Short mmCIF file of C-alpha atoms in Angstrom, two decimals:
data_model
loop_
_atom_site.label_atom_id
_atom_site.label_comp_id
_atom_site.label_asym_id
_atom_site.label_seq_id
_atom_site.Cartn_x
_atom_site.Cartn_y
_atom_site.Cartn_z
CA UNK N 1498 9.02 36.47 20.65
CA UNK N 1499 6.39 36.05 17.53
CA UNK N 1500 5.50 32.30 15.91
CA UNK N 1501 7.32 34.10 12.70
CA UNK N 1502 10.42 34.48 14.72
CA UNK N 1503 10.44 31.79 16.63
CA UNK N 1504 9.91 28.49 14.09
CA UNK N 1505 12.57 30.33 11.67
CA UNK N 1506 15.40 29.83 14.08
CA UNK N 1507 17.73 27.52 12.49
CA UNK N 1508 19.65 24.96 14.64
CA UNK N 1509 23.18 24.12 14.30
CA UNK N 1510 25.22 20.44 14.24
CA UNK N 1511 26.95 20.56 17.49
CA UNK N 1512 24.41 22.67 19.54
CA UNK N 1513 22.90 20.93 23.05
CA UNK N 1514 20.01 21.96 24.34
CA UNK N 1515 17.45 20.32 26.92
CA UNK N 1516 14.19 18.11 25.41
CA UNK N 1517 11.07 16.33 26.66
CA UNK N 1518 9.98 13.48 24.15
CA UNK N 1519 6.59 13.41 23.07
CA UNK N 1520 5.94 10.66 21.25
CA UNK N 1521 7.56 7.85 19.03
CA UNK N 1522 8.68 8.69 15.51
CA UNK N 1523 7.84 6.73 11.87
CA UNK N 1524 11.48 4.86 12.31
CA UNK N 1525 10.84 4.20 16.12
CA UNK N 1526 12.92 7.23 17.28
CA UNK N 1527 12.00 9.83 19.88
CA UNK N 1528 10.28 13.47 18.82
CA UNK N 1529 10.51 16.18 20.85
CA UNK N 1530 9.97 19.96 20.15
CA UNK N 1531 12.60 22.88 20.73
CA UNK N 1532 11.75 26.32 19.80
CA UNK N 1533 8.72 25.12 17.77
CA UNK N 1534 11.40 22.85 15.63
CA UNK N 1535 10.96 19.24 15.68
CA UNK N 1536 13.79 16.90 16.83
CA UNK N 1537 14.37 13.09 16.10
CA UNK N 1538 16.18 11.99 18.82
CA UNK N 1539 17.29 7.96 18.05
CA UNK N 1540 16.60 6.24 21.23
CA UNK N 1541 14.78 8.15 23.14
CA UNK N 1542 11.66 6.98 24.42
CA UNK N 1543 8.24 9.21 24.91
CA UNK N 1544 8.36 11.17 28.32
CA UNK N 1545 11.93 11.04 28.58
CA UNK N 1546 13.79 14.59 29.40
CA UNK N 1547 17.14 14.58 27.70
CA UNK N 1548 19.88 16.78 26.98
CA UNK N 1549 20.71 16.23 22.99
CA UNK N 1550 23.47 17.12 20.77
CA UNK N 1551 22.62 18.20 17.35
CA UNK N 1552 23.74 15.64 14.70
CA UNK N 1553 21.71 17.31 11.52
CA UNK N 1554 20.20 20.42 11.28
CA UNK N 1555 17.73 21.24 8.32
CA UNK N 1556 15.03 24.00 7.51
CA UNK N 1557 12.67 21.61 8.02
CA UNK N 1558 13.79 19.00 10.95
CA UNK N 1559 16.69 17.86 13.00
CA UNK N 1560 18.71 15.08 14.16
CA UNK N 1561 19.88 14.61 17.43
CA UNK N 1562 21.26 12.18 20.16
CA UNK N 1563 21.23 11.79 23.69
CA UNK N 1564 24.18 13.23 25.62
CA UNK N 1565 22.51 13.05 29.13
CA UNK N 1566 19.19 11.17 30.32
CA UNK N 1567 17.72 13.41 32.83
CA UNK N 1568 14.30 11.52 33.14
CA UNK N 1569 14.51 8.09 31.91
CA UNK N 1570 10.98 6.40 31.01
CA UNK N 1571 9.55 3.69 33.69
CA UNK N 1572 9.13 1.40 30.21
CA UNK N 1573 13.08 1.66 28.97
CA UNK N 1574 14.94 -1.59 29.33
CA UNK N 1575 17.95 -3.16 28.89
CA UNK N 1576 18.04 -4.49 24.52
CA UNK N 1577 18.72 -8.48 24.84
CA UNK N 1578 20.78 -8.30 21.74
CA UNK N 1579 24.28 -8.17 22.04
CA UNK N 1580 24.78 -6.49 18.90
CA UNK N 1581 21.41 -4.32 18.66
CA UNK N 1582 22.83 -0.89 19.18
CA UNK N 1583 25.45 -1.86 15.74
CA UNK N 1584 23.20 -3.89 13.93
CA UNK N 1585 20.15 -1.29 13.03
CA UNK N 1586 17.93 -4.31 12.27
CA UNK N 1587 15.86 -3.83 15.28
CA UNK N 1588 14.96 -0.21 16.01
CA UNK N 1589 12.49 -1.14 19.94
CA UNK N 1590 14.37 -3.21 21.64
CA UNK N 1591 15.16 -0.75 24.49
CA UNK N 1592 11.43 -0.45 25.32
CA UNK N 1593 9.01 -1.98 27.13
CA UNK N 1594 6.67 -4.55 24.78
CA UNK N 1595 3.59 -3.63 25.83
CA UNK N 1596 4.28 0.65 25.34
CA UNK N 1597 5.82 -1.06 21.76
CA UNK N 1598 2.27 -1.52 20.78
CA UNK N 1599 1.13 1.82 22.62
CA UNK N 1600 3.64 3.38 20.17
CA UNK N 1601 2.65 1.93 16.87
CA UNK N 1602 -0.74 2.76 17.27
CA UNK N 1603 0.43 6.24 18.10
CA UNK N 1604 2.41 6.20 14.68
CA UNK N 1605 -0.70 5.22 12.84
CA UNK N 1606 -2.99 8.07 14.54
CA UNK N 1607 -0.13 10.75 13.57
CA UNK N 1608 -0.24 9.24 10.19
CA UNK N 1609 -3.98 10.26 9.82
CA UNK N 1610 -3.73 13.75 11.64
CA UNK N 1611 -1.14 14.66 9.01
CA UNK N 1612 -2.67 13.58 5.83
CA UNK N 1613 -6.41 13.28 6.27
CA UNK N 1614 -8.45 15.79 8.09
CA UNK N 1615 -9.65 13.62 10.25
CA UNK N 1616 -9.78 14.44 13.79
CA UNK N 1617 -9.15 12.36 17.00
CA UNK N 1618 -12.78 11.71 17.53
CA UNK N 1619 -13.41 10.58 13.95
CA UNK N 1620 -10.65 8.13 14.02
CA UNK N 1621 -12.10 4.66 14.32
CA UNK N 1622 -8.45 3.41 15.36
CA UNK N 1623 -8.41 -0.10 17.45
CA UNK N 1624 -5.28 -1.23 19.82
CA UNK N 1625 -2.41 -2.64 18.56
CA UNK N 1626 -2.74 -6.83 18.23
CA UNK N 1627 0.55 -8.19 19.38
CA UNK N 1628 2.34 -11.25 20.08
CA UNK N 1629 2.23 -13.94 23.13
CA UNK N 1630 6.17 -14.24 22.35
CA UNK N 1631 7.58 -11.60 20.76
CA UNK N 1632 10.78 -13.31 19.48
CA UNK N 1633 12.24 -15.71 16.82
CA UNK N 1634 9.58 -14.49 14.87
CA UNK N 1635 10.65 -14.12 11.13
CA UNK N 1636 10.33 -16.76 8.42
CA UNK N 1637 13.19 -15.51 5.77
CA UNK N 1638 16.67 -14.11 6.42
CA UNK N 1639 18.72 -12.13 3.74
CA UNK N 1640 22.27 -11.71 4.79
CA UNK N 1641 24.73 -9.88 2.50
CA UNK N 1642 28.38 -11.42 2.39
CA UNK N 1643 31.89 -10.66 2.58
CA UNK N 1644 35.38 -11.74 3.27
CA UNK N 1645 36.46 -9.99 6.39
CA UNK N 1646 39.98 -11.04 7.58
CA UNK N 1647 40.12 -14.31 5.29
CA UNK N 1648 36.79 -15.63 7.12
CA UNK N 1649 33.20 -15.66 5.36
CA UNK N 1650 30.94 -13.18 7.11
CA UNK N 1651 27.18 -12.64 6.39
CA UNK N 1652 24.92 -10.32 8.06
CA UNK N 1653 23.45 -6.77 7.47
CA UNK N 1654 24.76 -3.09 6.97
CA UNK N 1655 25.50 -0.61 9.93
CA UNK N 1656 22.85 1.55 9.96
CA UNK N 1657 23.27 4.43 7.38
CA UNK N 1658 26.51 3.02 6.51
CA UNK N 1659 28.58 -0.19 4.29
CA UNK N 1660 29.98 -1.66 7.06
CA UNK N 1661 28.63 -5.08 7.79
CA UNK N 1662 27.73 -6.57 10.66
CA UNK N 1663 28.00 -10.18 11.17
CA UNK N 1664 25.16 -11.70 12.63
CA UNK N 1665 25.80 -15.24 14.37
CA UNK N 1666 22.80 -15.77 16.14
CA UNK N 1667 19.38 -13.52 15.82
CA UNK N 1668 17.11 -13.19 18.27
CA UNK N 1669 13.73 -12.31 15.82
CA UNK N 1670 14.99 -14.97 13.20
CA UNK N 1671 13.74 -18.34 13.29
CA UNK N 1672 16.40 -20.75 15.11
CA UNK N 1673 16.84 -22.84 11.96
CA UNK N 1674 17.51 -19.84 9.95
CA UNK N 1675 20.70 -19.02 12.31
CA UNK N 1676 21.78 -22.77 12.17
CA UNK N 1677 21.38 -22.91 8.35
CA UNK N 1678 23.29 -19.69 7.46
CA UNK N 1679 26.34 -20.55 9.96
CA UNK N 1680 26.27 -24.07 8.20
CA UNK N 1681 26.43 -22.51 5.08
CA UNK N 1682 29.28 -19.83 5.53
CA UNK N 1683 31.53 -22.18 6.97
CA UNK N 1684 30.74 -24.49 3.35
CA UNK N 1685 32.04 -21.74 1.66
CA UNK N 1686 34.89 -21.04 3.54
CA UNK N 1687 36.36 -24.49 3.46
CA UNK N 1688 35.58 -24.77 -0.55
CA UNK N 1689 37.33 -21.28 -1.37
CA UNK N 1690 34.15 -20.34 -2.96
CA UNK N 1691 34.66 -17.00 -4.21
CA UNK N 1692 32.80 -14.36 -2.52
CA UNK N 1693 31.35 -10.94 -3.91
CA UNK N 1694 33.43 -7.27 -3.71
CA UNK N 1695 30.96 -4.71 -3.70
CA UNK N 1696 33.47 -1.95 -4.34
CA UNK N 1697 35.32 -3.86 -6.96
CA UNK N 1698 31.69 -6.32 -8.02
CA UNK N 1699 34.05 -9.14 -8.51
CA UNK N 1700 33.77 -12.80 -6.67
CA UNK N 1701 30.37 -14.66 -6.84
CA UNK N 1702 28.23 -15.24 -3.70
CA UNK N 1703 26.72 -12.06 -2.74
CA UNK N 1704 23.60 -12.82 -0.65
CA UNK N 1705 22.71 -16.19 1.57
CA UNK N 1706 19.08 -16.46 1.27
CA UNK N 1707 17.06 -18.99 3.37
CA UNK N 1708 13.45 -19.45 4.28
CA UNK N 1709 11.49 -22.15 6.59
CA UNK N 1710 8.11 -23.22 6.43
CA UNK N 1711 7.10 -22.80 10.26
CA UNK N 1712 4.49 -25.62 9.95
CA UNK N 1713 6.36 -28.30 7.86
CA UNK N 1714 10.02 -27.38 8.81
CA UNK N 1715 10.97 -27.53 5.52
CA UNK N 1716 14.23 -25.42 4.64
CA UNK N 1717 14.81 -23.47 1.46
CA UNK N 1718 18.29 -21.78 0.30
CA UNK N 1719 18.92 -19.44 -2.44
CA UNK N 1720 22.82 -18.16 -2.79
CA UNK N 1721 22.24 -14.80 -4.84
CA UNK N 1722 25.51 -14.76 -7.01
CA UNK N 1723 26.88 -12.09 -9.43
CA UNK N 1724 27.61 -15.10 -12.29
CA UNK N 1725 25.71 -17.90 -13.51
CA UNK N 1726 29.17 -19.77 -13.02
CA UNK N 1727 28.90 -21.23 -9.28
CA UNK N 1728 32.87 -22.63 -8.23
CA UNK N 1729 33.00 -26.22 -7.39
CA UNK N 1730 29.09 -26.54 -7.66
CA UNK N 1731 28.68 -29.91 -7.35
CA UNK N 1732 30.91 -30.13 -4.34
CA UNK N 1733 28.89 -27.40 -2.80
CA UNK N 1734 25.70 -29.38 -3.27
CA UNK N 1735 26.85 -32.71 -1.70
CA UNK N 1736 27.86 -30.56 1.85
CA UNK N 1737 24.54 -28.69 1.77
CA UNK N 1738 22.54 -32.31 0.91
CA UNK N 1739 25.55 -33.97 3.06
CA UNK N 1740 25.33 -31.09 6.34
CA UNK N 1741 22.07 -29.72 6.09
CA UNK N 1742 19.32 -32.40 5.81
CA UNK N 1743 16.72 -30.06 6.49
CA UNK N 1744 17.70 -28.20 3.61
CA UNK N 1745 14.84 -29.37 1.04
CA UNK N 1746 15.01 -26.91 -1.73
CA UNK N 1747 18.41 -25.36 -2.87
CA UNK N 1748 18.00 -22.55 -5.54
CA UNK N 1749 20.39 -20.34 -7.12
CA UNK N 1750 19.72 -16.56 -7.98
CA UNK N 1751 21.66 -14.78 -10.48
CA UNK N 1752 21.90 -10.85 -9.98
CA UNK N 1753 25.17 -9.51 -12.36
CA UNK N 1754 24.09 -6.04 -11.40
CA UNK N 1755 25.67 -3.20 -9.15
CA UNK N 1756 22.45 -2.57 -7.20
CA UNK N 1757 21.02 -2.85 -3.50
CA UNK N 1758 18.38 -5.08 -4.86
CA UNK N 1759 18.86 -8.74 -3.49
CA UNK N 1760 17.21 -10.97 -6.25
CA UNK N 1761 17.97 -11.10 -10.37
CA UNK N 1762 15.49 -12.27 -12.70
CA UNK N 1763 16.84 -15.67 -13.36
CA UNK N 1764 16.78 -18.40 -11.31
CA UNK N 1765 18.38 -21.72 -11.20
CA UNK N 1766 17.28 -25.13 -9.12
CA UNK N 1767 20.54 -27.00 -7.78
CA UNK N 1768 18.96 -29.96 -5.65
CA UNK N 1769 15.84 -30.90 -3.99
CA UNK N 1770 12.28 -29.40 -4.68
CA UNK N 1771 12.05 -26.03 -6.67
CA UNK N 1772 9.95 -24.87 -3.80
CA UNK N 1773 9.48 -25.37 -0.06
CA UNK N 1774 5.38 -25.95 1.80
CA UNK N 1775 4.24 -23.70 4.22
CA UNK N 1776 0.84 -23.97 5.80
CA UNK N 1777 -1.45 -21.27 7.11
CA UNK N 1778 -4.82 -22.43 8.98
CA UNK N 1779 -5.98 -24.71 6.48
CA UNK N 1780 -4.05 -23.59 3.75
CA UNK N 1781 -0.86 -24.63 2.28
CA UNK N 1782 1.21 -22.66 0.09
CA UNK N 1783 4.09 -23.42 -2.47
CA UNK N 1784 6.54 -21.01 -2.46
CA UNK N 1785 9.27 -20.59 -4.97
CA UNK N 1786 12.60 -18.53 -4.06
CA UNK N 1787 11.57 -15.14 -5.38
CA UNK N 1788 7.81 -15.32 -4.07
CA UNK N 1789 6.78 -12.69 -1.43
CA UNK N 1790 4.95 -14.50 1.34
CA UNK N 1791 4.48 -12.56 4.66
CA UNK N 1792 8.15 -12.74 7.36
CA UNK N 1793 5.59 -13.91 10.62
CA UNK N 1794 3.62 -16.83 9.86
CA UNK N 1795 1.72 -16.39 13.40
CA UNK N 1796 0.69 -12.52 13.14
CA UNK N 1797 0.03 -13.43 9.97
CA UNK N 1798 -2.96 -15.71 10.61
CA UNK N 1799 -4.08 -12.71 12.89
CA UNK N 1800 -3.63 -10.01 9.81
CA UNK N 1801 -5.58 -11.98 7.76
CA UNK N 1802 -8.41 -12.60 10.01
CA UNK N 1803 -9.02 -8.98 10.31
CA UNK N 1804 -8.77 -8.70 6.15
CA UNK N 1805 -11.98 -11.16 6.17
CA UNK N 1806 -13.83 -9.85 8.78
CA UNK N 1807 -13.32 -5.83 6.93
CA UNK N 1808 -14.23 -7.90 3.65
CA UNK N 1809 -17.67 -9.17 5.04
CA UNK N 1810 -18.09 -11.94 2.02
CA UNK N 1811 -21.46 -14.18 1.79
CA UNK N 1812 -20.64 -16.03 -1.17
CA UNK N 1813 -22.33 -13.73 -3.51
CA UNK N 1814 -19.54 -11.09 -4.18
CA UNK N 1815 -16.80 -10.57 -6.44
CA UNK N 1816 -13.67 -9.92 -5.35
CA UNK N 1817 -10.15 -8.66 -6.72
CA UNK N 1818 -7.20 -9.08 -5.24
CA UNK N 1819 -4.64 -6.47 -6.44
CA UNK N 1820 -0.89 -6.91 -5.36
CA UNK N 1821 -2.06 -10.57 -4.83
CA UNK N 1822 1.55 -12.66 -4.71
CA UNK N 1823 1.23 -16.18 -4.41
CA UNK N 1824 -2.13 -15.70 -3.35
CA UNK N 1825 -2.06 -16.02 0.09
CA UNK N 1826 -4.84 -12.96 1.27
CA UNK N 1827 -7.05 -13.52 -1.58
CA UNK N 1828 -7.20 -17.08 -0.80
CA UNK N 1829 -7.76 -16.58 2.84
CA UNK N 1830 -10.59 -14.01 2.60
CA UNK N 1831 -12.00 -15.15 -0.68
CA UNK N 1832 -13.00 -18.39 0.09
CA UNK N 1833 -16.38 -16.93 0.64
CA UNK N 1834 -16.50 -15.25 -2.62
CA UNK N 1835 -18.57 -15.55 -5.87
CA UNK N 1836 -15.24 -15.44 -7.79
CA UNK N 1837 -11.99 -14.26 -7.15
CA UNK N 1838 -9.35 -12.61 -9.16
CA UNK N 1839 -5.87 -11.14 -8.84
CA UNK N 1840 -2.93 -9.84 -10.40
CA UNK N 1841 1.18 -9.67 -9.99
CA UNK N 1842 4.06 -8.15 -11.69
CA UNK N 1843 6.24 -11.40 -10.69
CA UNK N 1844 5.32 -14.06 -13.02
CA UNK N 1845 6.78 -16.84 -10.75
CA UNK N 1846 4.07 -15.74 -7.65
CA UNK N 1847 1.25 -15.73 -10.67
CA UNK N 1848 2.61 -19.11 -10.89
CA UNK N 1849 2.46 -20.33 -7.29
CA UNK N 1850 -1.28 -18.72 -7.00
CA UNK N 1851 -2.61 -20.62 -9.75
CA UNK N 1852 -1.05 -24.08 -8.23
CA UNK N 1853 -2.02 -22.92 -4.88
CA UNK N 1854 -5.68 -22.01 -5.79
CA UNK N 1855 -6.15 -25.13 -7.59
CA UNK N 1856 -4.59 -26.82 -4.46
CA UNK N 1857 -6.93 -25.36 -2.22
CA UNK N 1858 -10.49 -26.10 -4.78
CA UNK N 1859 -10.59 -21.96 -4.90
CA UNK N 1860 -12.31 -20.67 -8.49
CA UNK N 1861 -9.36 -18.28 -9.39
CA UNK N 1862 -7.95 -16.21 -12.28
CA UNK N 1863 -5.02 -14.81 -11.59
CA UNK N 1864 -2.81 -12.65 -14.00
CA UNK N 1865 0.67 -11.17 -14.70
CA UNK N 1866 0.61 -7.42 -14.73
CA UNK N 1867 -0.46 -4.43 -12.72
CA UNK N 1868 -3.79 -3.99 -11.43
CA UNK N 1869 -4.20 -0.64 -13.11
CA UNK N 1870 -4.22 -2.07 -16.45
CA UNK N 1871 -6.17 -5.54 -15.31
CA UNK N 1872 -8.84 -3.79 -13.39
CA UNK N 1873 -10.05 -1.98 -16.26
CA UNK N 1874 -10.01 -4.58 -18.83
CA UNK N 1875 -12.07 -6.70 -16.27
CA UNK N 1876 -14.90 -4.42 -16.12
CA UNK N 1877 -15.07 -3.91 -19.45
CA UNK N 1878 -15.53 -7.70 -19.37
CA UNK N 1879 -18.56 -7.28 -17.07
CA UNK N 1880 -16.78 -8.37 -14.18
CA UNK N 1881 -17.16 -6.23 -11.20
CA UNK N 1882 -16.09 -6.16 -8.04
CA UNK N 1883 -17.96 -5.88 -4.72
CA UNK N 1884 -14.88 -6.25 -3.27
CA UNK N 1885 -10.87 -4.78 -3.49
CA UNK N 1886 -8.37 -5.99 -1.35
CA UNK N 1887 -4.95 -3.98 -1.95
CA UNK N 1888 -1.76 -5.20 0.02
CA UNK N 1889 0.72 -2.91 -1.56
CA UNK N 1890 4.28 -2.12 -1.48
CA UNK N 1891 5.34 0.34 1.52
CA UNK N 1892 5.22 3.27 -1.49
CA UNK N 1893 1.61 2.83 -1.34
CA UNK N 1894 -0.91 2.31 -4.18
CA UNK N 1895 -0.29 3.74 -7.65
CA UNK N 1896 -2.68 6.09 -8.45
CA UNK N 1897 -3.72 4.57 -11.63
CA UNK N 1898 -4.92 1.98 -9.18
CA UNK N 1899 -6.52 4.54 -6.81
CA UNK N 1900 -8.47 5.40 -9.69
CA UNK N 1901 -8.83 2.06 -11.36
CA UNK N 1902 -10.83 1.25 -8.12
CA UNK N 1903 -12.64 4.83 -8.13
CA UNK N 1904 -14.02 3.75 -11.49
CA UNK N 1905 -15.00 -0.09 -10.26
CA UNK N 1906 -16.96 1.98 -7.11
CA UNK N 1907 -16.76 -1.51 -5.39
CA UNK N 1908 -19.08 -1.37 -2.01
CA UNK N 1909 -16.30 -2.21 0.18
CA UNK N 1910 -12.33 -1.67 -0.01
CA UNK N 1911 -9.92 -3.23 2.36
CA UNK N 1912 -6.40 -1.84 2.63
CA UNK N 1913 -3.97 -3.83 3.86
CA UNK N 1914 -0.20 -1.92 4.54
CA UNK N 1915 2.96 -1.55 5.59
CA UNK N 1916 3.04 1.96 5.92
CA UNK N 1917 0.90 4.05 8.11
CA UNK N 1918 1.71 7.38 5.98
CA UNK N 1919 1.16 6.26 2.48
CA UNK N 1920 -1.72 4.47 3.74
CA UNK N 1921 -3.08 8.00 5.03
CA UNK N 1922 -2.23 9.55 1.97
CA UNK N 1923 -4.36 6.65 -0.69
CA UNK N 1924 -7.42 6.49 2.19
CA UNK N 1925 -7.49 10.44 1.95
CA UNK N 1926 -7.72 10.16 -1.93
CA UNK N 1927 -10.32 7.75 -1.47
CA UNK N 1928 -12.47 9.64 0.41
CA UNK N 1929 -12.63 12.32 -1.57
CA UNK N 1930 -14.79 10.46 -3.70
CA UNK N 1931 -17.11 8.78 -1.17
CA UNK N 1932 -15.40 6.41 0.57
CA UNK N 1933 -15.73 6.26 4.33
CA UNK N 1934 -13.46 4.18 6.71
CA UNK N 1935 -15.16 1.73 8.96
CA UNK N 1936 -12.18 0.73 10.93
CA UNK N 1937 -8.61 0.47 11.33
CA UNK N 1938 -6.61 -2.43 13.32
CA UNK N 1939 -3.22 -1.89 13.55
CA UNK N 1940 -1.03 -5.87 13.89
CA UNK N 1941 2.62 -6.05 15.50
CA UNK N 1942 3.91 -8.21 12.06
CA UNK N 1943 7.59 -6.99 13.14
CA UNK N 1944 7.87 -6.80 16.97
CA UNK N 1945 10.68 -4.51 18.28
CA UNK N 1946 11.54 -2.63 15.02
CA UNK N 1947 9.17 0.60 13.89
CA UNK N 1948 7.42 -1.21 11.38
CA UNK N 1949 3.63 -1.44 11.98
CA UNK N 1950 0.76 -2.82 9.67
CA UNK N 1951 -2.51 -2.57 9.52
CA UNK N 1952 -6.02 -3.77 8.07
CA UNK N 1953 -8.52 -0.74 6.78
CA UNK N 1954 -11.79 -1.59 6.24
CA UNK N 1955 -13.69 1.40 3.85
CA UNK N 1956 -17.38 1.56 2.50
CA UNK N 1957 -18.81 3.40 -0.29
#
């Protein structure tokens, strides 16, 4: 049978055929090829032979799961979590640690392949750096509520669905965070607080946000409601204060919107400090409820180690830091610079750098707005940069910035990201005007789920 022939057959929901899995895919599922189509396969682990049932058949992929393990892989194990195959939160738990890390470098070489033309030999792609313990690892937890049965529930969404899960204990959360959020539902079950009906966006309390500072232990919670009106407020505050001594900052978020996004723009201080201390290294950071600030406090010491050594400062360059947040990279890596710079479109993390560069004797300007329209203003100023550190969102960088930074020609750019195929796609742009990369080090910042991140060091 011709290529022609064969790649146009179409495959059809319900249909079982046999598989060998190559390799790991973007959202940590199995890919595997049948008659030249690719096949997602949740679950499935790389050199596993399967027998799959169609779930989703398109022109262009399909979606399958596992009816029958033929071949299981020597690095499949049994998930921990009791709730991991409902929950969706986790996406590796099934496999092996070690062939974890295997696997996200793998997902950052496909990355490349795809959107770059560069080839396996031109790929200057390092190990994975993981983690000593791989658990009870993040520094925030989100949980949406409901009322389920008459009894407060918080947790996350089935995948692909609105059914929530509850989650009573998590094993990549921080220990306090679990303690803190059971604390807290049961506070607003025995005050009657009203809480939020997607479907009919009625009640208040939508989202139970807390954070902890790994180094100082300090605690910060943010209820997200749908009104500014909070029911029996003041009762509410003397159980937190009252049950939750480690509690130092409590913060309320308004969001009156039907939306998936967690926080509102305004932003309301209850009791204790408006923001909790975290320390990194030698640094400490203030950070305010709505502030991004990296989820692993230990990877991220490791993440940001590689973003100075790619940055290669003496103390004579300038550098910009674009995405910057409350400062945190910049601050890190630009302690060796001339002068250092950075912008944000959240005017509270603009905040929290200044107070955290001043903290830290750093010469800083830091500014509300985009990087695409401070970049340019800047070098009409006469400032330029030697050096661009980006850390953007997992959509990648704009491409006003792409060629805000084109225009700057600084000697060296170092990409720090979330997502191995957007970061493909901005390196490719950069290249094609005369950027080359050095190096890539993929970190583990979210052991067991897909997610991998990485530190690109370019030069002009």
């Amino acid at each position: 049978m011709n290529d022609k022939v064969q790649s146009s057959i179409q495959l059809t929901k319900g249909q079982r055929f046999p598989l060998t899995i190559k390799r790991l895919g973007i959202n940590g599922e199995g890919v595997g090829y049948f008659k030249k189509k690719v096949v997602f396969v949740k679950g499935a682990l790389p050199g596993e032979e399967v027998v799959v049932e169609v779930t989703k058949a398109s022109q262009r992929f399909t979606e399958a799961k596992v009816r029958k393990l033929r071949k299981v892989s020597q690095e499949r194990q049994d998930p921990p979590c009791p709730i991991y195959n409902e929950c969706g939160g986790c996406q590796l738990q099934h496999m092996d640690y070690t062939a974890t890390l295997r696997g996200k470098k793998d997902i950052v070489a496909q990355a490349f392949y795809r959107y770059t033309k560069l080839s396996e030999e031109k790929l200057p792609l390092n190990d994975t750096i993981g983690m000593d313990n791989p658990w009870f690892y993040r520094n925030k937890s989100q949980l949406q509520t409901r009322k389920t049965n008459g009894k407060v529930a918080a947790g996350l969404y089935k995948e692909g669905t609105h059914e929530l899960i509850d989650l009573s204990e998590c094993l990549v959360q921080h220990k306090e965070l679990n303690a803190v959020t059971q604390v807290v539902k049961s506070i607003l079950q025995d005050l009657s607080i009203p809480i939020y009906n997607e479907k009919k966006h009625n009640g208040q309390v939508r989202t139970i946000v807390t954070r902890v500072g790994f180094e100082t232990g300090q605690v910060q919670l943010v209820l997200v409601t749908r009104t500014k009106e909070l029911s029996k407020k003041e009762l509410l505050i003397e159980q937190v204060r009252m049950k939750l001594p480690q509690v130092t900052s409590f913060m309320q978020n308004i969001n009156h919107e039907r939306t998936s996004l967690i926080f509102g723009e305004d932003t309301l201080h209850l009791d204790g400090e408006e923001t909790i201390n975290e320390r990194l290294g030698e640094f400490a950071f203030d950070l305010s409820a709505r502030a991004f600030f990296q989820l692993n406090p230990t990877q991220t010491v490791k993440l940001y180690n590689e973003a100075k050594k790619a940055a290669k400062l003496t103390g004579k360059e300038n550098l910009i830091d674009a995405y910057c947040g409350v400062g945190t990279i910049g601050q890190w890596v630009g302690k060796n610079a001339k002068e250092l710079r950075g912008m944000d479109t959240t005017k509270e993390a603009i905040a929290d750098a200044r107070k955290n560069a001043k903290q830290h004797g750093i010469h800083a300007t830091y500014e509300v707005g985009t990087a695409e329209k401070w970049m340019p203003l800047w070098l009409k100023e006469g400032y330029k940069p030697d050096v661009v550190i980006v850390d953007p969102p997992r959509s990648g960088c704009d491409g006003k910035l792409l060629q805000s930074i084109v225009k700057a020609r600084p000697k060296r750019v170092v990409y720090v990201s979330c997502n191995p195929s957007t970061l493909a796609k901005d390196i490719e742009q950069l290249m094609k005007k005369g950027y080359k990369i050095k190096n890539i080090q993929p970190v583990d910042m979210f052991p067991w789920t897909a997610q991998v991140e990485s530190v690109t060091e370019l030069t002009l």
